[in-house]
PDB file of C-alpha atoms in Angstrom:
ATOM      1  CA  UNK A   8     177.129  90.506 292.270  1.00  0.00           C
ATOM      2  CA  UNK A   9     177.714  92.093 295.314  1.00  0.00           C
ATOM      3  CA  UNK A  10     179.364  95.472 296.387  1.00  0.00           C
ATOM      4  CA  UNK A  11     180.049  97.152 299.813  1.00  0.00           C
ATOM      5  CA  UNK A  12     181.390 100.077 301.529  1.00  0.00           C
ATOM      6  CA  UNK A  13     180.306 102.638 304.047  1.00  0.00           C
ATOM      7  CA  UNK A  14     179.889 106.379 302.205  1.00  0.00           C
ATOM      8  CA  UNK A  15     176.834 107.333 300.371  1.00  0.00           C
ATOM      9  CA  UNK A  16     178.506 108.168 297.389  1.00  0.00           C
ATOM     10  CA  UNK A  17     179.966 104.742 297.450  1.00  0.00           C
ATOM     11  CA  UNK A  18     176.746 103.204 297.826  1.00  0.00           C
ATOM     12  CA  UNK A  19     175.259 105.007 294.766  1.00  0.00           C
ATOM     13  CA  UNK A  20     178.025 103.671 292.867  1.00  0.00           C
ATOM     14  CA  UNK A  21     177.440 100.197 293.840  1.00  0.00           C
ATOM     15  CA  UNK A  22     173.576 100.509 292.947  1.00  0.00           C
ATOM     16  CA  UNK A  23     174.812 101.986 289.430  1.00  0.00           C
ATOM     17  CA  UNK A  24     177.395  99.221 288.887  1.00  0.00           C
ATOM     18  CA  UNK A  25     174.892  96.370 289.562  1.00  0.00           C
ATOM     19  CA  UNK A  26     173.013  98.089 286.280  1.00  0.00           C
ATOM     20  CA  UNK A  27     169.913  97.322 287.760  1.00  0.00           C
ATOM     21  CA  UNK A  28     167.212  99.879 287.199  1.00  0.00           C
ATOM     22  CA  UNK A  29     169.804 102.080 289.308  1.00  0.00           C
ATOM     23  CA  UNK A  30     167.468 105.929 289.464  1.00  0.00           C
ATOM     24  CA  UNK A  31     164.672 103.844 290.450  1.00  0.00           C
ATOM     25  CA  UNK A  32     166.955 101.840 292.840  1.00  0.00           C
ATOM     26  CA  UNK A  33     169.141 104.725 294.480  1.00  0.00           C
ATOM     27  CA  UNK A  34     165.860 107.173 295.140  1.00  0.00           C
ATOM     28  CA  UNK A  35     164.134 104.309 297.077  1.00  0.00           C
ATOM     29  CA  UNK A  36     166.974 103.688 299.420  1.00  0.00           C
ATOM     30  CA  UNK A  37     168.494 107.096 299.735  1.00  0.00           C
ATOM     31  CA  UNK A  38     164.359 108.351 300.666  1.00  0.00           C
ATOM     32  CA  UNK A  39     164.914 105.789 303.611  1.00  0.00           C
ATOM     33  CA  UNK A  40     168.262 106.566 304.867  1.00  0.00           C
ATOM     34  CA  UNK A  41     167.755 109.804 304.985  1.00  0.00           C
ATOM     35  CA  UNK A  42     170.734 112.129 306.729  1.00  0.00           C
ATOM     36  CA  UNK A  43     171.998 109.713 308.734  1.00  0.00           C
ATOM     37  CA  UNK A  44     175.646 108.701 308.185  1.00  0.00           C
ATOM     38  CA  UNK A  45     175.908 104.776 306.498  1.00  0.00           C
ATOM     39  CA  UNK A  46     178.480 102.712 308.785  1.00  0.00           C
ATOM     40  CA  UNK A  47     178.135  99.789 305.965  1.00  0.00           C
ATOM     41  CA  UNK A  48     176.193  98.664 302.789  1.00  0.00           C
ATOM     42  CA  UNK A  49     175.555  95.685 300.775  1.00  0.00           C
ATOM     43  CA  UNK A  50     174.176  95.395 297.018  1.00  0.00           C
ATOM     44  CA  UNK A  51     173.339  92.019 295.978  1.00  0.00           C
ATOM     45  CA  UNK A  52     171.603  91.614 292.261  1.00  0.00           C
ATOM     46  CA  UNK A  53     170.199  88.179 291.796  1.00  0.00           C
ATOM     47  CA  UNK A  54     169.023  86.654 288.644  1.00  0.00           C
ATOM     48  CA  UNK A  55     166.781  83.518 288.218  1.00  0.00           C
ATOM     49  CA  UNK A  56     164.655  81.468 285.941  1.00  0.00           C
ATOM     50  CA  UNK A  57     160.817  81.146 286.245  1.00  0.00           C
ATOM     51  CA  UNK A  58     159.880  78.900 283.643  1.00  0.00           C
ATOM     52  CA  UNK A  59     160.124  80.720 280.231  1.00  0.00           C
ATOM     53  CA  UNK A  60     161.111  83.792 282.193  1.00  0.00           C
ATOM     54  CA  UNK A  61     164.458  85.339 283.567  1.00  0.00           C
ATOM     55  CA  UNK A  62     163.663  87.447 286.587  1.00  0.00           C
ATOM     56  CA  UNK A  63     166.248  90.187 288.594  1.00  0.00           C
ATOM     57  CA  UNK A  64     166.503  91.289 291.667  1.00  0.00           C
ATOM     58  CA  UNK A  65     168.180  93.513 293.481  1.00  0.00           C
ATOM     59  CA  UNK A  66     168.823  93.912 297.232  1.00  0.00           C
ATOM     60  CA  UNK A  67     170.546  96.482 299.405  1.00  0.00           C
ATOM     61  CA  UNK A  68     170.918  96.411 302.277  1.00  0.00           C
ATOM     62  CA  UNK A  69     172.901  99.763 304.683  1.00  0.00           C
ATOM     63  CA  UNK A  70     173.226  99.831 308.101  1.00  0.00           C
ATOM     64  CA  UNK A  71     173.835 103.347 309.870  1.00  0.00           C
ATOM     65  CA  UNK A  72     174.250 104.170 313.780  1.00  0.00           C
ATOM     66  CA  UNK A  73     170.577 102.958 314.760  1.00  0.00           C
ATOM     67  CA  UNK A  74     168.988 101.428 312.190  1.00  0.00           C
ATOM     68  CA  UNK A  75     169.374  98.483 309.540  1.00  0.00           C
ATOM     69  CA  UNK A  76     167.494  99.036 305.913  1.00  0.00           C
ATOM     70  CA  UNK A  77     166.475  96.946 303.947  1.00  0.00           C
ATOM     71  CA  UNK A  78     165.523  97.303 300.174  1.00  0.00           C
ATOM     72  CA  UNK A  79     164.523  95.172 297.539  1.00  0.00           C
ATOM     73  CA  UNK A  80     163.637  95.583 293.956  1.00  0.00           C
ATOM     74  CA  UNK A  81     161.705  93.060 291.102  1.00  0.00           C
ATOM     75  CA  UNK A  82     160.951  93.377 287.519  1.00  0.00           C
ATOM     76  CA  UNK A  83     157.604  91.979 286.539  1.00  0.00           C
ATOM     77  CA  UNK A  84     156.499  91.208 282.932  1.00  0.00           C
ATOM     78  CA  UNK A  85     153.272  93.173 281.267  1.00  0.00           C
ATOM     79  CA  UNK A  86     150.552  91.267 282.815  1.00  0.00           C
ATOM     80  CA  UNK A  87     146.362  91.898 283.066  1.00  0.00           C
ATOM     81  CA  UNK A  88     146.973  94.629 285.212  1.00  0.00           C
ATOM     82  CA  UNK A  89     149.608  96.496 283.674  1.00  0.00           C
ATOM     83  CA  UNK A  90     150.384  96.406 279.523  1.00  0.00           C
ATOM     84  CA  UNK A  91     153.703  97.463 279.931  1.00  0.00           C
ATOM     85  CA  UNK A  92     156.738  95.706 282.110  1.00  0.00           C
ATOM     86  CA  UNK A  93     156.825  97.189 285.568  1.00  0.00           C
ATOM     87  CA  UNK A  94     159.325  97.124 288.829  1.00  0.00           C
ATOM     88  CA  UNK A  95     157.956  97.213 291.960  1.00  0.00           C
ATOM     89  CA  UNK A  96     160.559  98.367 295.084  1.00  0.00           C
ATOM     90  CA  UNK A  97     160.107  98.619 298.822  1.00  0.00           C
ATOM     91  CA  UNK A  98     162.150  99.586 301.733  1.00  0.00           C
ATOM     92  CA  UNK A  99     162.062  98.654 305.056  1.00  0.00           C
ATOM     93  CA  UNK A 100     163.207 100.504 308.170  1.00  0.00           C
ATOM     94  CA  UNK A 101     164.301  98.454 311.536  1.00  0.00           C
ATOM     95  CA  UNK A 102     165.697  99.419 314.193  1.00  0.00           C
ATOM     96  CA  UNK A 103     168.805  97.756 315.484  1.00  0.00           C
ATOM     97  CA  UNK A 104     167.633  96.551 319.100  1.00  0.00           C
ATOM     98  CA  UNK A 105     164.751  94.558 316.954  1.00  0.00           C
ATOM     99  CA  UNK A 106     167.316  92.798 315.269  1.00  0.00           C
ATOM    100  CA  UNK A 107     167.023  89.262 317.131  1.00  0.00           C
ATOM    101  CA  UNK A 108     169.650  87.073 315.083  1.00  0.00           C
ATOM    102  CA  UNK A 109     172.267  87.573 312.555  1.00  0.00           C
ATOM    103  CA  UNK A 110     173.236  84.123 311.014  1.00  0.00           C
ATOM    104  CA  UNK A 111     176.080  83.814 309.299  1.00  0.00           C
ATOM    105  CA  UNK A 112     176.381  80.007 307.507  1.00  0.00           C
ATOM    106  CA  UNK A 113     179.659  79.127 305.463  1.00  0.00           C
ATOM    107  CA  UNK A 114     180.306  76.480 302.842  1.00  0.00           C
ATOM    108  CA  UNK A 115     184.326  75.599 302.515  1.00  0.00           C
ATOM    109  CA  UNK A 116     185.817  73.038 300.411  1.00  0.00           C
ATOM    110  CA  UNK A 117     188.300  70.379 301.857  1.00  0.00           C
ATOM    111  CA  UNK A 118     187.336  71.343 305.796  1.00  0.00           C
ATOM    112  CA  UNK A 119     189.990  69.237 306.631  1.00  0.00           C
ATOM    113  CA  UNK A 120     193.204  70.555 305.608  1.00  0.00           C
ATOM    114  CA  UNK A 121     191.079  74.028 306.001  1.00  0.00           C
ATOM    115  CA  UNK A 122     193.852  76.985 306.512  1.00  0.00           C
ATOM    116  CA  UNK A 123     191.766  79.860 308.916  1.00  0.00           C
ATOM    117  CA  UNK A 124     191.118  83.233 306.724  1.00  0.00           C
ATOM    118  CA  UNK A 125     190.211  81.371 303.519  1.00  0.00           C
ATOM    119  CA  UNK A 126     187.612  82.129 302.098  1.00  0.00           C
ATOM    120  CA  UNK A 127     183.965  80.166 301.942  1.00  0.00           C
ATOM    121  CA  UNK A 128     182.882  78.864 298.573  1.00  0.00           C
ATOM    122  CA  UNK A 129     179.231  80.257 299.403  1.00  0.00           C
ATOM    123  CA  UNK A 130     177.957  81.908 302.666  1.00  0.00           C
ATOM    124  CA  UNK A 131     174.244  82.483 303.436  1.00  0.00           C
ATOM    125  CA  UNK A 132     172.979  85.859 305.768  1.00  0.00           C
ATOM    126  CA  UNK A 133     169.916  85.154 306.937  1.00  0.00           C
ATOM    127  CA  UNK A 134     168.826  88.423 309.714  1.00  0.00           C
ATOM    128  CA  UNK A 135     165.507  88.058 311.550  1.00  0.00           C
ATOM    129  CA  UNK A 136     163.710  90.769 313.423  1.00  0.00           C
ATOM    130  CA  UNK A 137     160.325  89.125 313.971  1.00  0.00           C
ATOM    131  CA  UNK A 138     158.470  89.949 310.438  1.00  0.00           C
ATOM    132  CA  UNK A 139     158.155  87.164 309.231  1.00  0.00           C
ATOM    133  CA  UNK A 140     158.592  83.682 310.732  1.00  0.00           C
ATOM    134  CA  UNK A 141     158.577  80.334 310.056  1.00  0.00           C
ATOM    135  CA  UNK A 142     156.392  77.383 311.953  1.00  0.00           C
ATOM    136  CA  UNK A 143     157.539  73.662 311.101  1.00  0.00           C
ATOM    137  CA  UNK A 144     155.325  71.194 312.592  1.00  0.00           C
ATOM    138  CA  UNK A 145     155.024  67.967 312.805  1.00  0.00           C
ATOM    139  CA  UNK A 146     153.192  64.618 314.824  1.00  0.00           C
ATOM    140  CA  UNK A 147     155.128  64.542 317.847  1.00  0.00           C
ATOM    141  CA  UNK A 148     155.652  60.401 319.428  1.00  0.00           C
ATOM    142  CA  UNK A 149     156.838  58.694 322.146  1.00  0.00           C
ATOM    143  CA  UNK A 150     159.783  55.700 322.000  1.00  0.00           C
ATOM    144  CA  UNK A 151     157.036  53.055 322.263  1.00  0.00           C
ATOM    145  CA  UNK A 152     156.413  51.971 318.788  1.00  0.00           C
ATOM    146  CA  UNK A 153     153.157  49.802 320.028  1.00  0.00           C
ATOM    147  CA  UNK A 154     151.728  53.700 321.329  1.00  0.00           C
ATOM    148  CA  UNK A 155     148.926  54.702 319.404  1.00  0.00           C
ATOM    149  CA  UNK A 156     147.840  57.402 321.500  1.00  0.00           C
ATOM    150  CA  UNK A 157     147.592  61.467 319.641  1.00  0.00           C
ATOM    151  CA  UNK A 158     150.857  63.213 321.336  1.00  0.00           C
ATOM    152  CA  UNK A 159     149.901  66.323 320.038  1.00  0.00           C
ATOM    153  CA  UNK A 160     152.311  67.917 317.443  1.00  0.00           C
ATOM    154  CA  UNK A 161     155.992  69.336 318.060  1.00  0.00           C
ATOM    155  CA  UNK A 162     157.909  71.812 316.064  1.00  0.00           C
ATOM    156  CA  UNK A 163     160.304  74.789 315.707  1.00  0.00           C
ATOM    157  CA  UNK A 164     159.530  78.596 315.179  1.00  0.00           C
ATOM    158  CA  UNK A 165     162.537  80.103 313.017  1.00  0.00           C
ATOM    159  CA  UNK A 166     162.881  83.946 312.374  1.00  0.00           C
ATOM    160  CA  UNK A 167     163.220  84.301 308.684  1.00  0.00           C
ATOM    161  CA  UNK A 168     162.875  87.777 307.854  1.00  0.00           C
ATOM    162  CA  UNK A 169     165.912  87.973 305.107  1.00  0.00           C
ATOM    163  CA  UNK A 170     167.844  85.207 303.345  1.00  0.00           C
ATOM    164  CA  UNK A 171     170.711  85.868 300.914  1.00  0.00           C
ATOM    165  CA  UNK A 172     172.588  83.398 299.222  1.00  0.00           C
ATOM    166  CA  UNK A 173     176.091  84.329 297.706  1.00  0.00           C
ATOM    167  CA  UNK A 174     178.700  82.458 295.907  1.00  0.00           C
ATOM    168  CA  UNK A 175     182.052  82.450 294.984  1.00  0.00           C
ATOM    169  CA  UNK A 176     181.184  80.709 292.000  1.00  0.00           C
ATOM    170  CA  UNK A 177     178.164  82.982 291.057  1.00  0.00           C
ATOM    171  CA  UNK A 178     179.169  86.147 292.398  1.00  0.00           C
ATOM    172  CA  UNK A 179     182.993  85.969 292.480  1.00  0.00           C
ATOM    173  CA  UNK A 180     185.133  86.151 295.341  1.00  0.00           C
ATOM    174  CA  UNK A 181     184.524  89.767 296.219  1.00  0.00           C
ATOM    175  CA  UNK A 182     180.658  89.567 296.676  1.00  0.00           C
ATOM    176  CA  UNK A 183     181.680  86.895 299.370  1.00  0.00           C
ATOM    177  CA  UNK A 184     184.203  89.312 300.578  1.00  0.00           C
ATOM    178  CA  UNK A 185     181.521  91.929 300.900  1.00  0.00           C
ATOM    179  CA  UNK A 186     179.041  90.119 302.372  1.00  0.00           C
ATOM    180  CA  UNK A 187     181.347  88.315 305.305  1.00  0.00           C
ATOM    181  CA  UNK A 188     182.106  92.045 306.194  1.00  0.00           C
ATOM    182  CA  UNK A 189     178.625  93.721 305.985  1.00  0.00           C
ATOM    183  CA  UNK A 190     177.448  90.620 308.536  1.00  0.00           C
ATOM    184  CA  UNK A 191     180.770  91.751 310.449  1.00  0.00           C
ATOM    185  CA  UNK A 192     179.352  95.043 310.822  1.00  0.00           C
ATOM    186  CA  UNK A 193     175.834  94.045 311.622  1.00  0.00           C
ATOM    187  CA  UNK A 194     176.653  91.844 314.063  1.00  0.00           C
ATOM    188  CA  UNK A 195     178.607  94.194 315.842  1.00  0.00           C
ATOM    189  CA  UNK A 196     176.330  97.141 315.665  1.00  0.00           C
ATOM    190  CA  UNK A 197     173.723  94.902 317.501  1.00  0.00           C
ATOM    191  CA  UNK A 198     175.778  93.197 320.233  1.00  0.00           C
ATOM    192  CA  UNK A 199     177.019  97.448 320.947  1.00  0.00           C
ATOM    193  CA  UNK A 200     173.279  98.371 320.853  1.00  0.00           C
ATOM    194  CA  UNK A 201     172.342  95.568 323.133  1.00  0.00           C
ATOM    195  CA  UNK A 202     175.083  96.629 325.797  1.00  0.00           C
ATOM    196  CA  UNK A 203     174.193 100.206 325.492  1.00  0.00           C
ATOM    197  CA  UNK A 204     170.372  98.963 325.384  1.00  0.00           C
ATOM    198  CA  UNK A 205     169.718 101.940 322.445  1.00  0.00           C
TER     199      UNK A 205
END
């Protein structure tokens, strides 16, 4: 489930729809937006299976004029430190020049009789601002396959700060809806903060 917008009241409403812990939810991200005026938001609730257990999470995520926020929330079951269930949230506050990529990846049926403005069976936002990255490595060779020599290793780094995964199958057509435009918004706010170098 996914919801969007760009007022505060609106965002509020789409932490309350999602039904997920939504005082607890709504005090964590309004603490980090502050005053400032949201241009565009995004609340994604996920649920998955760990073993015997079925875990949510939610994620919001609101961009405003100079910064990009980012919010998650988990449930945790009554464990050796803690009787009783718990949640733990956290926010995070970056500024939109860190902002290095905002990838957008779409899934469409039938690509080849594909009509433009239809919508993606699943798209993927993935937004990296140097956090947390991601090192694949492995033996690097030459073309001679007699060589035997140690060429080192060869690899990519990959900015991975964020990753969400939404469906039109899972979520329903809007969530898709909702996130295409919230990664429309994003993108633009950091090409216009790049020009303006703010």
């Amino acid at each position: 489930m996914a919801k969007s917008g760009t007022t505060t009241q609106g965002l509020r409403t789409a932490i309350e729809r999602s039904g997920y812990y939504p005082a607890l939810v709504a005090e964590a991200v309004e603490a980090a937006v502050g005053g400032e005026q949201i241009a565009s938001y995004l609340v994604h609730q996920e649920t998955t299976f760990d073993a015997n257990e079925v875990r949510r999470h939610v994620t919001v995520l609101v961009l405003t004029a100079h910064r990009f926020i980012v919010s998650h929330t988990d449930e945790q079951a009554a464990d050796s430190s803690s009787p009783t269930p718990y949640a733990t949230t956290s926010t995070e506050s970056v500024k939109l020049d860190r902002i290095s990529s905002v990838v957008l990846s779409r899934v469409v049926a039938n690509p080849e009789s594909y009509t433009p403005g239809t919508l993606p069976r699943e798209v993927v936002l993935t937004i990296g601002w140097g956090a947390v990255s991601r090192i694949d490595l492995e033996p690097a060779a030459c073309g001679d396959p007699n060589c035997e020599a140690d060429h080192g290793y060869t690899g990519s780094s990959t900015a991975d700060d964020l990753s969400l995964r939404v469906s039109e199958a899972g979520d329903g057509p809007d969530a898709v809806r909702q996130t295409l435009a919230f990664a429309q918004a994003l993108s633009e706010a950091t090409a216009a903060t790049a020009a303006t170098g703010r």
